[in-house]
XYZ file of N, CA and C in Angstrom:
774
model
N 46.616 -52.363 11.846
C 45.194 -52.460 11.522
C 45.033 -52.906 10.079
N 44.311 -54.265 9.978
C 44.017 -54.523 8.898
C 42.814 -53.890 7.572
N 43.185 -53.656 6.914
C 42.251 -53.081 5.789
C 40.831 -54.323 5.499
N 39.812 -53.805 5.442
C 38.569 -54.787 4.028
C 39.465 -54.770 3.324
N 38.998 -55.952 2.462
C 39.458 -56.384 0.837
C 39.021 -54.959 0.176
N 39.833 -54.819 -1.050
C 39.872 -53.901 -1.443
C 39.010 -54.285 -2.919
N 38.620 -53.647 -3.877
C 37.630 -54.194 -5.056
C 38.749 -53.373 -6.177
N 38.851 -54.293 -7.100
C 39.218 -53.680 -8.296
C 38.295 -52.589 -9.216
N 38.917 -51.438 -9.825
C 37.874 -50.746 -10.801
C 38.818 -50.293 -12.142
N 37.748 -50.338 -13.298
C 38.573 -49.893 -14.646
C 39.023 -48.481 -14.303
N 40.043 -48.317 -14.627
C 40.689 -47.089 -14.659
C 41.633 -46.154 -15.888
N 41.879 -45.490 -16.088
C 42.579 -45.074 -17.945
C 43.288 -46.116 -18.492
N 44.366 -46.237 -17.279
C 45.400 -46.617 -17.833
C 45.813 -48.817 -17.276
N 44.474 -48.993 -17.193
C 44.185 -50.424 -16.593
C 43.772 -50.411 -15.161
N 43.715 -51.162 -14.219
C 42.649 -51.270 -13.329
C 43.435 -51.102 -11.795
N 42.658 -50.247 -11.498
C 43.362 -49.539 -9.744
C 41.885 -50.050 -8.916
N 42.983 -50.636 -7.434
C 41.941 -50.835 -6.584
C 41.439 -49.748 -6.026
N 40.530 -50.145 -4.818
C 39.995 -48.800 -4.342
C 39.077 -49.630 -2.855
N 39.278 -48.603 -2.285
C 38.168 -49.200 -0.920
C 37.082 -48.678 -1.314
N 35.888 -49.671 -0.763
C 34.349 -48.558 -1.015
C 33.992 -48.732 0.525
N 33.457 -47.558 1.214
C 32.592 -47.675 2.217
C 31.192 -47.341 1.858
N 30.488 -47.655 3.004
C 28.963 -47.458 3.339
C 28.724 -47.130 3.997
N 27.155 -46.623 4.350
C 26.502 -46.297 5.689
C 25.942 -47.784 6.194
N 25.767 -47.821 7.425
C 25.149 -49.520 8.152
C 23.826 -49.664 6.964
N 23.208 -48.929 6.875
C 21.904 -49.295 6.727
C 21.840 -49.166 4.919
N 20.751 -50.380 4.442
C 20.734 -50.560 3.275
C 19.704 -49.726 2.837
N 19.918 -49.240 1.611
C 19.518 -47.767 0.951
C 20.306 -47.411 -0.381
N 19.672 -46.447 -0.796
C 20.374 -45.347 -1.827
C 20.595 -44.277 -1.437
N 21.991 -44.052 -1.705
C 22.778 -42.694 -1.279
C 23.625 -41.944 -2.335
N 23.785 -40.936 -2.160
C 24.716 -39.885 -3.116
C 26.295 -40.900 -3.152
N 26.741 -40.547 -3.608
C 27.991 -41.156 -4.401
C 29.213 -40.037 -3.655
N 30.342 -40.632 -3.281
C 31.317 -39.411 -2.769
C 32.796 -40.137 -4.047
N 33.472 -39.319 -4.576
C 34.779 -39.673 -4.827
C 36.286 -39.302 -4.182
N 36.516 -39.921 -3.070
C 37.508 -39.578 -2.456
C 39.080 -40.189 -3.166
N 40.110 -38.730 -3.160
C 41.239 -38.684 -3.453
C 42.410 -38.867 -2.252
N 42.824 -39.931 -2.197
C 43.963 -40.137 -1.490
C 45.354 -39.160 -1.186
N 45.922 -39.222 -0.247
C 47.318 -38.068 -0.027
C 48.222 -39.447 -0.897
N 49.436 -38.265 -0.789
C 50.696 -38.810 -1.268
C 51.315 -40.262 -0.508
N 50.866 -40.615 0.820
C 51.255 -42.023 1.627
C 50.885 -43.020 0.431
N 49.398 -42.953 0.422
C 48.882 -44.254 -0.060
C 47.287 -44.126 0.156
N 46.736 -45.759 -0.309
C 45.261 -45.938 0.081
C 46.391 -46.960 1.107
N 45.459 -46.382 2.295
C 46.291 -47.436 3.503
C 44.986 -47.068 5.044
N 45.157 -47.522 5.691
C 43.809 -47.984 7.077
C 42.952 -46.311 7.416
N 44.365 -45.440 7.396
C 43.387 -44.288 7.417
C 42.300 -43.147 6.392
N 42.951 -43.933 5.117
C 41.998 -43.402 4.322
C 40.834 -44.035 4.283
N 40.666 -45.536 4.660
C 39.836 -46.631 4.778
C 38.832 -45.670 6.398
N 39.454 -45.200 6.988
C 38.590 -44.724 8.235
C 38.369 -43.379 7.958
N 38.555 -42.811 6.857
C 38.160 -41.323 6.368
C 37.147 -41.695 5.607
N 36.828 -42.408 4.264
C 36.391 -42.796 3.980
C 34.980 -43.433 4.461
N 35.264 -44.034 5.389
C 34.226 -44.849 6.437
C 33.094 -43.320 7.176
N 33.945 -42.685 8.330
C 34.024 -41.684 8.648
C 32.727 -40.712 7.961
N 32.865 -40.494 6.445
C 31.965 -39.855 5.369
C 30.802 -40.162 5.171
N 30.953 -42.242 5.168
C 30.131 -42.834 4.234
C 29.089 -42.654 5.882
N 29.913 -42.796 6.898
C 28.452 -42.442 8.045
C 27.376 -41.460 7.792
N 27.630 -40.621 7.374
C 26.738 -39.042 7.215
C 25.878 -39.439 6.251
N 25.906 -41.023 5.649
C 24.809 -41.067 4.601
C 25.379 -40.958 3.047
N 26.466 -41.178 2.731
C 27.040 -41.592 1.412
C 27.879 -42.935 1.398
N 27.614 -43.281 -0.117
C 28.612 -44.205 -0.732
C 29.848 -44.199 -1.044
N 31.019 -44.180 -0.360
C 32.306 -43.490 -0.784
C 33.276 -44.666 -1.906
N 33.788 -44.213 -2.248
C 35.056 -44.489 -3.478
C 35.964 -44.728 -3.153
N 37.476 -44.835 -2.942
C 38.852 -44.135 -2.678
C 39.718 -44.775 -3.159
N 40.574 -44.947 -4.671
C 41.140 -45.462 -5.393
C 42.338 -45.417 -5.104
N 42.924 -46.063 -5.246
C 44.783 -46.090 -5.405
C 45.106 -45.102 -6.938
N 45.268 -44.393 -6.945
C 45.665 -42.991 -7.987
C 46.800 -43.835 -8.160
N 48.095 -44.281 -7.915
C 49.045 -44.657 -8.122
C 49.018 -46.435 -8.779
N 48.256 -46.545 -9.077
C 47.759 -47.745 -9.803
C 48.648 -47.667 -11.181
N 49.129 -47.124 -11.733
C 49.973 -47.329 -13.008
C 51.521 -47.429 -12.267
N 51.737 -46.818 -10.776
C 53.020 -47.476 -10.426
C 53.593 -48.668 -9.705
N 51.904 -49.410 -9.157
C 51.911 -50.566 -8.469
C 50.701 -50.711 -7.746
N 50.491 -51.909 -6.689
C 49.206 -51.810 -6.016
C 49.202 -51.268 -4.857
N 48.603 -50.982 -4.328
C 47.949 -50.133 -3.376
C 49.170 -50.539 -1.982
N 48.983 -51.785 -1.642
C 50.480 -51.986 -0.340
C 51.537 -51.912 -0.964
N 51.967 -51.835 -2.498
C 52.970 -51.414 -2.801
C 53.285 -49.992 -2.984
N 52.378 -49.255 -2.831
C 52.417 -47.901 -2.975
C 52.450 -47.074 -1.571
N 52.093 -47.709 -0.566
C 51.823 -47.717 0.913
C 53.241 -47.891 1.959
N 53.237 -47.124 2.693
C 54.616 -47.442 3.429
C 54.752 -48.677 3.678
N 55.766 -49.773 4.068
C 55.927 -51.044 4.298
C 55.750 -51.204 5.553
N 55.787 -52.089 6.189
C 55.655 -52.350 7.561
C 56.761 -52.172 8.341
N 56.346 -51.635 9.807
C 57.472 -51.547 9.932
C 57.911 -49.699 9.896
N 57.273 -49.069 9.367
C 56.951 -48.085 9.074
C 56.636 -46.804 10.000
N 57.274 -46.347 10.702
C 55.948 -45.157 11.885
C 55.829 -43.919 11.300
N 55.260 -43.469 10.390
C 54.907 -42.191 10.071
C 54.749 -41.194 11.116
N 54.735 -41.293 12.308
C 54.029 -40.794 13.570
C 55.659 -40.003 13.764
N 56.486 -40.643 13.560
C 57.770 -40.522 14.018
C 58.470 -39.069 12.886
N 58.314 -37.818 13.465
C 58.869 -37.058 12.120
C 60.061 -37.341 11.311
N 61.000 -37.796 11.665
C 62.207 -38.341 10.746
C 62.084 -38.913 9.573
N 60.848 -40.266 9.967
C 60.938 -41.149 9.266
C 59.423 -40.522 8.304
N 58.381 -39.694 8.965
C 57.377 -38.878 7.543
C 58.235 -38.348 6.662
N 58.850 -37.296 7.191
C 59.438 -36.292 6.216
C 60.399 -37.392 5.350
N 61.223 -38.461 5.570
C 61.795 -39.603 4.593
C 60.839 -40.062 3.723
N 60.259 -40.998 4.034
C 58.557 -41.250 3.362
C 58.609 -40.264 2.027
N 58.307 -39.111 2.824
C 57.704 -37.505 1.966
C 58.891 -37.509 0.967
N 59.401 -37.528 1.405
C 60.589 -37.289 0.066
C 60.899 -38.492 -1.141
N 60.767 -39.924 -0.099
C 60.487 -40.929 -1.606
C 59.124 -40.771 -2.400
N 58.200 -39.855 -1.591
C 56.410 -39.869 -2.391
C 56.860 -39.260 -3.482
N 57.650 -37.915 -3.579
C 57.434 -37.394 -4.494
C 57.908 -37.516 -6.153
N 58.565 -38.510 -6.701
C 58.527 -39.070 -7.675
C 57.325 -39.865 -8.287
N 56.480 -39.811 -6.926
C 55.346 -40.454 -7.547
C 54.689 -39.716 -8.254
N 54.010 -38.864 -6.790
C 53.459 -37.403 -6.927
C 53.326 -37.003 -8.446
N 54.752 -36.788 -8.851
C 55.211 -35.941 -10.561
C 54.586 -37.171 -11.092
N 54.307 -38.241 -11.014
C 54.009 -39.180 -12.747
C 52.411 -38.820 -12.728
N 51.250 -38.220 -11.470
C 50.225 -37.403 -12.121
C 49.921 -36.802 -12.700
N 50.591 -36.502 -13.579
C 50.130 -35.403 -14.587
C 48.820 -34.652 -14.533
N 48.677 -33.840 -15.229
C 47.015 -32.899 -15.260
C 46.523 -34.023 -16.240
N 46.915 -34.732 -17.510
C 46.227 -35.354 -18.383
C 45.933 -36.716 -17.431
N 46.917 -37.288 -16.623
C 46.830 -38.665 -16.373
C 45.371 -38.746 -15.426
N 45.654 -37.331 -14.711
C 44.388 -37.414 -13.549
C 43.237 -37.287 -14.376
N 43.184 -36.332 -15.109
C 41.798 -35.863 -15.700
C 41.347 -37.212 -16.697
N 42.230 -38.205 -16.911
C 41.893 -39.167 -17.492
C 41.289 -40.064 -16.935
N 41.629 -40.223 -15.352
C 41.043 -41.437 -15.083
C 39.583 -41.190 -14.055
N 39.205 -39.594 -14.207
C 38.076 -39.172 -13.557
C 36.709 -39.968 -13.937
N 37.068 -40.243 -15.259
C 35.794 -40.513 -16.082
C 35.344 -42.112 -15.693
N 36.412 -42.638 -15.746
C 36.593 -44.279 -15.072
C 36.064 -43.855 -13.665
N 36.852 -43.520 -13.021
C 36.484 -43.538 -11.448
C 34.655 -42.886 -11.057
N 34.549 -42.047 -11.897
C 33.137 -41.665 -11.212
C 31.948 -42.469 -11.855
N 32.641 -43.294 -13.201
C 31.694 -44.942 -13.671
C 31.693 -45.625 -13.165
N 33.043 -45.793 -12.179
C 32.898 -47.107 -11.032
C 32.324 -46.528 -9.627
N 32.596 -45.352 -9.695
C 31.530 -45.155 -8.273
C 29.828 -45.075 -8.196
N 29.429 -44.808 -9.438
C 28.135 -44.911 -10.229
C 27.848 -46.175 -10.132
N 28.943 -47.350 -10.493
C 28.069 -48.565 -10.209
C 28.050 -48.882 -9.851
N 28.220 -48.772 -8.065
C 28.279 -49.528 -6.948
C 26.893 -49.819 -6.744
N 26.154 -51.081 -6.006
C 24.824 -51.103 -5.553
C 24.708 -49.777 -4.744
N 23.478 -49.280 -4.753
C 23.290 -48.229 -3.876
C 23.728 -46.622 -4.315
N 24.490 -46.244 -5.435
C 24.920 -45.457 -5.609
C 23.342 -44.424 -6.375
N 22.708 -43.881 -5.834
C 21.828 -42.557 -6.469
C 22.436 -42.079 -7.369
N 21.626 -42.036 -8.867
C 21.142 -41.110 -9.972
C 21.380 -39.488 -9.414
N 22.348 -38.697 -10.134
C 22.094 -37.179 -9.651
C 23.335 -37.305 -8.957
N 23.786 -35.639 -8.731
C 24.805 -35.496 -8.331
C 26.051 -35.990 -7.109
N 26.934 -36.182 -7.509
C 28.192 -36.544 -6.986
C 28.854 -35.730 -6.106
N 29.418 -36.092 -4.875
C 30.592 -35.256 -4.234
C 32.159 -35.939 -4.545
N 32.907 -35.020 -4.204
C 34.273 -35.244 -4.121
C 35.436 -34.664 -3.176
N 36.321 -35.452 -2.510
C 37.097 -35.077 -1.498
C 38.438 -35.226 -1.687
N 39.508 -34.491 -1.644
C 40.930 -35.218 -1.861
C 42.013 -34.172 -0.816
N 42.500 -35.202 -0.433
C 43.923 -34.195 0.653
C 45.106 -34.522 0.179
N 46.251 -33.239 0.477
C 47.430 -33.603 -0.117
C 47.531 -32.928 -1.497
N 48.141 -34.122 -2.342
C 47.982 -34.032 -3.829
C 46.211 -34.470 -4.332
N 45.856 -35.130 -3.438
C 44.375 -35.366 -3.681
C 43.498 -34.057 -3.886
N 43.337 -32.591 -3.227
C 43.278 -32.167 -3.189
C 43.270 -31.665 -4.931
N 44.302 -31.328 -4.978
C 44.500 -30.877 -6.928
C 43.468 -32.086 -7.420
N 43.774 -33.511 -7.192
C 42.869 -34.103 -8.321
C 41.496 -34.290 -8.034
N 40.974 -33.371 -6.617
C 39.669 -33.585 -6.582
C 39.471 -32.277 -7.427
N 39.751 -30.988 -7.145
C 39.952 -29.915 -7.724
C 39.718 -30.191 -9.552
N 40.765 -30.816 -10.366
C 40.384 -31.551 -11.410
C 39.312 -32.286 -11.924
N 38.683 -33.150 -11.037
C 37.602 -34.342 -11.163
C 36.694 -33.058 -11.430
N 36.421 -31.848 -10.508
C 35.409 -31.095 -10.632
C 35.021 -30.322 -12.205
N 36.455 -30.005 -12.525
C 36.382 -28.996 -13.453
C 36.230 -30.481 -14.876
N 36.187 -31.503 -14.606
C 36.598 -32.269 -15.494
C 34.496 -32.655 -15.664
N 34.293 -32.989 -14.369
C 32.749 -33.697 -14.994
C 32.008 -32.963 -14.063
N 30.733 -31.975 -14.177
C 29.948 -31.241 -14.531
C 28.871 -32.140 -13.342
N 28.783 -33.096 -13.112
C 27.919 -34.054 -12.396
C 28.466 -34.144 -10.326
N 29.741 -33.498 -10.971
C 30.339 -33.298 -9.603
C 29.636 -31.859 -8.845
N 28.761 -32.089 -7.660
C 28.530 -30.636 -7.435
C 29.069 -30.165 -6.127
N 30.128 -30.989 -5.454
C 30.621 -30.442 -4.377
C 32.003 -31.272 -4.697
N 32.949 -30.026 -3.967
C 34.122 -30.613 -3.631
C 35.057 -29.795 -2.577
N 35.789 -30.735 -2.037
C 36.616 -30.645 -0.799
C 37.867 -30.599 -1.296
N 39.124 -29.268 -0.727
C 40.086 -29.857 -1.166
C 40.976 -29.344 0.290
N 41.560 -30.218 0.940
C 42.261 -30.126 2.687
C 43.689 -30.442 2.174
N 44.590 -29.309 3.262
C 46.113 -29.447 3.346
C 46.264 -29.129 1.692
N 45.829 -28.954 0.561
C 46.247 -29.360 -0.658
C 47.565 -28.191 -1.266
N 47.916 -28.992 -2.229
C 49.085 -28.970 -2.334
C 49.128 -28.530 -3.916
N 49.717 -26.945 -4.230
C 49.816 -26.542 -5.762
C 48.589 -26.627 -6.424
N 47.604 -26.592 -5.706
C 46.407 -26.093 -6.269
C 45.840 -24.883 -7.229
N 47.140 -24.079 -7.086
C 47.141 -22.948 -7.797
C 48.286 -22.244 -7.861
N 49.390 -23.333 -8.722
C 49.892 -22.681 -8.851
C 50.780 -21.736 -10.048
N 51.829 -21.598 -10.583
C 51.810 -20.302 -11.583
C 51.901 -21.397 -12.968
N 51.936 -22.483 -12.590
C 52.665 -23.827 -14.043
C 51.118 -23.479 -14.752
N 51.240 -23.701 -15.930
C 50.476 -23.565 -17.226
C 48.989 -24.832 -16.982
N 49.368 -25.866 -16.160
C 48.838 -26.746 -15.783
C 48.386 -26.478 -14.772
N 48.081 -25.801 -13.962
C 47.752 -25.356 -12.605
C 45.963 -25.584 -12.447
N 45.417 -26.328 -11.527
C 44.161 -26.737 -11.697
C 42.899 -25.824 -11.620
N 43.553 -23.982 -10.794
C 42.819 -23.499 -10.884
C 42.255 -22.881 -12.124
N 43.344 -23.068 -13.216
C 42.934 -22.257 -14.431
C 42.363 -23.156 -15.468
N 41.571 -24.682 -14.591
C 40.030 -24.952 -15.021
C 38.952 -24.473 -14.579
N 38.905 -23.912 -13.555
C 37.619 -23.587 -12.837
C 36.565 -23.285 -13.341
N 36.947 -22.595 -14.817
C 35.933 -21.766 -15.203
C 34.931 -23.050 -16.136
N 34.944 -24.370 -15.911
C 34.233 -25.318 -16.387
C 33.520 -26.133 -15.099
N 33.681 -25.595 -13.825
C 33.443 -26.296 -12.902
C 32.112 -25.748 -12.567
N 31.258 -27.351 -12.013
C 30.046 -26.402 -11.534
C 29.682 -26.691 -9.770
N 30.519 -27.220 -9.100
C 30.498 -27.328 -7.948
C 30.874 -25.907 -7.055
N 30.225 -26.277 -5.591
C 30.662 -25.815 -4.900
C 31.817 -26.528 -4.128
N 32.491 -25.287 -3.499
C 33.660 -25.868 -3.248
C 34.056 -25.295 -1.365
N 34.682 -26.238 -0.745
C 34.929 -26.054 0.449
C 36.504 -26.161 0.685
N 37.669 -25.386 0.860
C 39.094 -25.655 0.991
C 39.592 -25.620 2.434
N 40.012 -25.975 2.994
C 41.095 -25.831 4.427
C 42.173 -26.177 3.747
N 43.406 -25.056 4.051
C 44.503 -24.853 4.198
C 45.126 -25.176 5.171
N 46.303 -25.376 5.011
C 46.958 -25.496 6.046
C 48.175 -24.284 6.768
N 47.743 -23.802 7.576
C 48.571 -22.528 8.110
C 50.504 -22.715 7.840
N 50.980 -21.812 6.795
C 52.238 -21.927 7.228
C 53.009 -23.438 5.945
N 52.229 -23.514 5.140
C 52.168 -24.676 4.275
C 53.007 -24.430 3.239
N 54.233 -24.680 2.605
C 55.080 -24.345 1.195
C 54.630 -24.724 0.377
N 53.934 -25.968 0.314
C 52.979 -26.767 -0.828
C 51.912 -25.470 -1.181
N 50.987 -24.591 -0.365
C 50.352 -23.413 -0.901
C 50.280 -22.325 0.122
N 51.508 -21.392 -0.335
C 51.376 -20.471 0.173
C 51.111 -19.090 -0.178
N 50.870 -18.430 1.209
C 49.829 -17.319 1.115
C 49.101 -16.699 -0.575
N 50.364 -16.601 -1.267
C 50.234 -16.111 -2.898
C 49.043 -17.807 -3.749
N 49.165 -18.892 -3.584
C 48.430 -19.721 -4.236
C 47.320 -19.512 -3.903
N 47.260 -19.770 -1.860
C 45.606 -19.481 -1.475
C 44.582 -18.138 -2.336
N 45.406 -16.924 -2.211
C 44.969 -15.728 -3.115
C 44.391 -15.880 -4.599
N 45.785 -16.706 -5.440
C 45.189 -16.987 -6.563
C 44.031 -17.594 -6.677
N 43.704 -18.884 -6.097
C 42.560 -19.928 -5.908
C 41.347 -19.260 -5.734
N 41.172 -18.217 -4.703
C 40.437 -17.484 -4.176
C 39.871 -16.808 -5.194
N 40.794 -16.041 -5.662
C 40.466 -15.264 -7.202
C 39.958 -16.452 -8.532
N 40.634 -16.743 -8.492
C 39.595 -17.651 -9.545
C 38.104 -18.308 -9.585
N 37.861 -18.607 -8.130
C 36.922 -18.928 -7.855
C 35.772 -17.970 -7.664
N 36.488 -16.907 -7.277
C 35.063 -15.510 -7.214
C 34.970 -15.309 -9.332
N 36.288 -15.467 -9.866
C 36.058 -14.478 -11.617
C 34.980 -16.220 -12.319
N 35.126 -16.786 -11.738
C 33.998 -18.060 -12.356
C 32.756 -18.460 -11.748
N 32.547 -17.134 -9.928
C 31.350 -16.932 -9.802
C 30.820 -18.386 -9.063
N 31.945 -19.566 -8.872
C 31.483 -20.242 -7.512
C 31.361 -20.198 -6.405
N 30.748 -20.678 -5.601
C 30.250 -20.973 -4.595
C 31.305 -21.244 -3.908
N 32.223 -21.157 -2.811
C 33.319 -21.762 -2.136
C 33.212 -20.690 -0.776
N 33.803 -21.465 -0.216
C 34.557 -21.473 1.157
C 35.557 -21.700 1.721
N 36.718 -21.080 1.930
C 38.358 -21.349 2.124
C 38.491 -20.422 3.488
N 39.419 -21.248 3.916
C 39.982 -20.827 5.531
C 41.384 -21.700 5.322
N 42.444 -20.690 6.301
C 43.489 -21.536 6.601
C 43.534 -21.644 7.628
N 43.638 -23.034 8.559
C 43.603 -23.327 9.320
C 44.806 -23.235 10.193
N 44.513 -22.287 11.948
C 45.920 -21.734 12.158
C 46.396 -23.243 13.120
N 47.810 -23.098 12.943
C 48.453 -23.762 13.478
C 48.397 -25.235 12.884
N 47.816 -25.153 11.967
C 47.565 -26.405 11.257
C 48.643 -26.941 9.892
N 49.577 -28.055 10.297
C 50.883 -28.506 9.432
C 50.289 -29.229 8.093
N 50.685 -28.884 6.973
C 50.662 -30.080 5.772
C 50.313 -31.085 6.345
N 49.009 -32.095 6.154
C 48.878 -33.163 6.464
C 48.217 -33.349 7.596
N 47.211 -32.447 7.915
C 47.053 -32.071 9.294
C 46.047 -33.390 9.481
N 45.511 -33.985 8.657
C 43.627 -34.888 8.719
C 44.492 -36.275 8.953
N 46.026 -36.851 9.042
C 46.207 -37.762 8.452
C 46.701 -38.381 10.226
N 46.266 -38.701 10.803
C 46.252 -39.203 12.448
C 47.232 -40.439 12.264
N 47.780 -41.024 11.333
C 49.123 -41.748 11.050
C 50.032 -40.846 10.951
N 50.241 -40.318 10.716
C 51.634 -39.588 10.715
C 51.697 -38.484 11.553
N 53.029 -37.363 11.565
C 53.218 -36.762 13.050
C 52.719 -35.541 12.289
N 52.157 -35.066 10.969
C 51.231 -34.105 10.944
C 50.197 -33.966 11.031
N 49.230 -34.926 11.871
C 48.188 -34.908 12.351
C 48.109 -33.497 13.161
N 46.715 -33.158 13.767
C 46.491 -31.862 14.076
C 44.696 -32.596 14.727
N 44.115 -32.646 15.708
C 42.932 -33.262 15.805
C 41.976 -32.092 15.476
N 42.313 -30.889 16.106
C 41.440 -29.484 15.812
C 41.144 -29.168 13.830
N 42.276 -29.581 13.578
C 42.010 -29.497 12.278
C 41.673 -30.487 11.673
N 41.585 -31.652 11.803
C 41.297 -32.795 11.151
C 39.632 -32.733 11.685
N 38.978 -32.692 12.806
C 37.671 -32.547 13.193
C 36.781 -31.075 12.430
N 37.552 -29.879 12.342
C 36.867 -28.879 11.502
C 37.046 -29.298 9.673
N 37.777 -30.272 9.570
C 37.298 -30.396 7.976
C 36.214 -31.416 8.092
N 36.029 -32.285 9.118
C 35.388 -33.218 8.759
C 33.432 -32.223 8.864
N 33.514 -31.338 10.030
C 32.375 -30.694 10.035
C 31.850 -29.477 8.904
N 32.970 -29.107 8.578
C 32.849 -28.551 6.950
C 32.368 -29.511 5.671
N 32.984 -30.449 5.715
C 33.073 -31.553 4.370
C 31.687 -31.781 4.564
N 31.154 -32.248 6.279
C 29.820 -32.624 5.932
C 28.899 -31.530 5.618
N 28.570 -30.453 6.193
C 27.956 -29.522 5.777
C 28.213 -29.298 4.204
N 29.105 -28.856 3.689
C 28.964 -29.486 1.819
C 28.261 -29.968 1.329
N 28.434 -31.290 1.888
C 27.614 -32.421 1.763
C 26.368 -32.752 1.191
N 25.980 -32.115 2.645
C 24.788 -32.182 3.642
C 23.968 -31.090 2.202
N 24.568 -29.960 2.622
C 23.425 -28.478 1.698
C 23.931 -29.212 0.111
N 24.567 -29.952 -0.743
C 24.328 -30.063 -2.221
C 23.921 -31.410 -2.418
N 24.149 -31.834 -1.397
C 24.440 -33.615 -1.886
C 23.032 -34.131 -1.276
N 21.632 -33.356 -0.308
C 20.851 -34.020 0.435
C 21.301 -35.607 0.962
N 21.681 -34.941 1.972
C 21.951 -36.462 3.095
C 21.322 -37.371 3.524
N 21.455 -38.517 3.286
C 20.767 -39.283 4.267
C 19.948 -40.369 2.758
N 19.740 -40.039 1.557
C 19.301 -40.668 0.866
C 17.911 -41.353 1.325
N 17.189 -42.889 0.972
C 16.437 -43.390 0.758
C 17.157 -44.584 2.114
N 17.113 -45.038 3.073
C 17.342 -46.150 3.591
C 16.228 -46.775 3.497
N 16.512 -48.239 3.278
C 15.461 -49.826 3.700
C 15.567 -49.718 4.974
C-alpha cells in the first residue's frame, strides 16, 4: 500500500517529513499531534492518522527519526512482513538504536517545531491542541504535553518507559502539564511494567490531572499496529474509542465545516 506524498516540516535539528490527514469536508478543526512507534511513519500510521482526522481533526505525524534518515529509510524495507513474529521481534531489535538517539532534550526540542507546523496547516483552529503517540511515541507524546501548555489532551497506547526510575523519566514532568490524559497499557508488557504503570498513576493523581489508564488484558506491546503480529483488534478498537472520547470532551469535535 502506497503512502500520499508526504510534506516536509522545520524541525530542531533540520527538516522531518510528516503525513497530514483530514476530515472530507472543508472547515476548521482542532489540530492533533501524532507520535509514531519505533517501525516508522509507514501506511499504518498514515491510516491511524486518517482514522482520527475522521472524528473531525487535522492530524500531524512526523518522522521523529528525521536526524537518522527519511522516513522509507527509517521504515522496514520491502520485502519486509512484520506480521511474521520472527522477523517483528528482528525489526524490534534493529529499532532500538534508534529508539536511544531520542533523548528527553532531542524530543522536547522538536515539540516546539512540530506543534508550529501543525498550527500552520490550512484549517488548523486557534486554541487547544491534542496529542497521540504509541510505542516510544507514547513517552514523546507524554513530553510534547509537559513541554507546551496549549496541549490539552493526550494519548499514550502500548507505551514504553513512560515512567521509568532514569532521572529523565517523562513522568517526573507532569507537574508542568496541563492536559488531560488517556493511557492503555498493554497487559503483560516489559517496556511498562506493573511498577511503571503505578508510578505514572501516582504522578498523575500528586499533579492533580485528569487521566484515565487501563491495561488492556491480553493485549501484547504493539497491540494498535495491524502490520505486525502484535496487533490485537479488541485492543486497537478500545483505544481508538477512548482517544476519541478525549478528543471529543477537550478538543470539541467536529469544528466549523464549509
Amino acid at each position: 500500500m502506497a503512502m500520499r506524498p508526504l510534506v516536509e516540516i522545520p524541525a530542531a535539528d533540520g527538516t522531518a517529513e510528516a503525513v497530514v490527514a483530514r476530515p472530507d469536508a472543508d472547515g476548521t478543526y482542532a489540530g492533533v499531534l501524532l507520535w509514531m512507534d519505533a517501525i516508522g511513519l509507514r501506511p499504518r500510521i498514515e491510516e491511524m492518522a486518517d482514522r482520527i482526522a475522521s472524528w473531525g481533526y487535522i492530524v500531524l505525524a512526523p518522522n521523529t527519526f528525521y536526524r537518522l534518515g527519511s522516513a522509507a529509510e527509517m521504515s522496514p524495507p520491502a520485502g519486509t512482513d512484520l506480521t511474521d513474529p520472527e522477523q517483528r521481534a528482528t525489526y524490534g531489535q534493529l529499532s532500538l538504536p534508534r529508539v536511544a538517539e531520542l533523548t528527553k532534550e532531542r524530543t522536547e526540542a522538536d515539540v516546539a517545531p512540530f506543534v508550529a507546523a501543525l498550527r500552520a496547516l490550512p484549517g488548523v483552529a486557534e486554541g487547544p491542541i491534542g496529542t497521540t503517540g504509541y510505542c516510544m511515541g507514547a513517552k514523546h507524546a507524554t513530553r510534547a504535553a509537559c513541554v507546551d501548555p496549549s496541549i490539552a489532551a493526550c494519548g499514550g497506547f502500548h507505551g514504553a518507559h513512560v515512567a521509568s526510575d532514569g532521572p529523565d523519566s517523562p513522568h517526573l514532568s507532569l507537574g508542568s502539564a496541563r492536559a488531560a490524559f488517556v493511557y492503555g497499557h498493554a497487559d503483560r508488557d516489559g517496556t511498562m511494567p506493573p511498577e511503571m504503570v503505578e508510578r505514572l498513576d501516582a504522578a498523575l493523581a500528586e499533579h492533580g490531572l485528569q487521566a484515565q489508564t487501563a491495561i488492556y488484558p491480553d493485549a501484547p506491546h504493539g497491540y494498535t499496529m495491524s502490520d505486525t503480529s502484535s496487533y490485537q483488534e479488541a485492543g486497537a478498537e478500545r483505544h481508538f474509542a477512548e482517544l476519541e472520547e478525549l478528543f471529543a470532551r477537550t478538543l470539541h469535535a467536529g469544528g466549523e465545516h464549509a
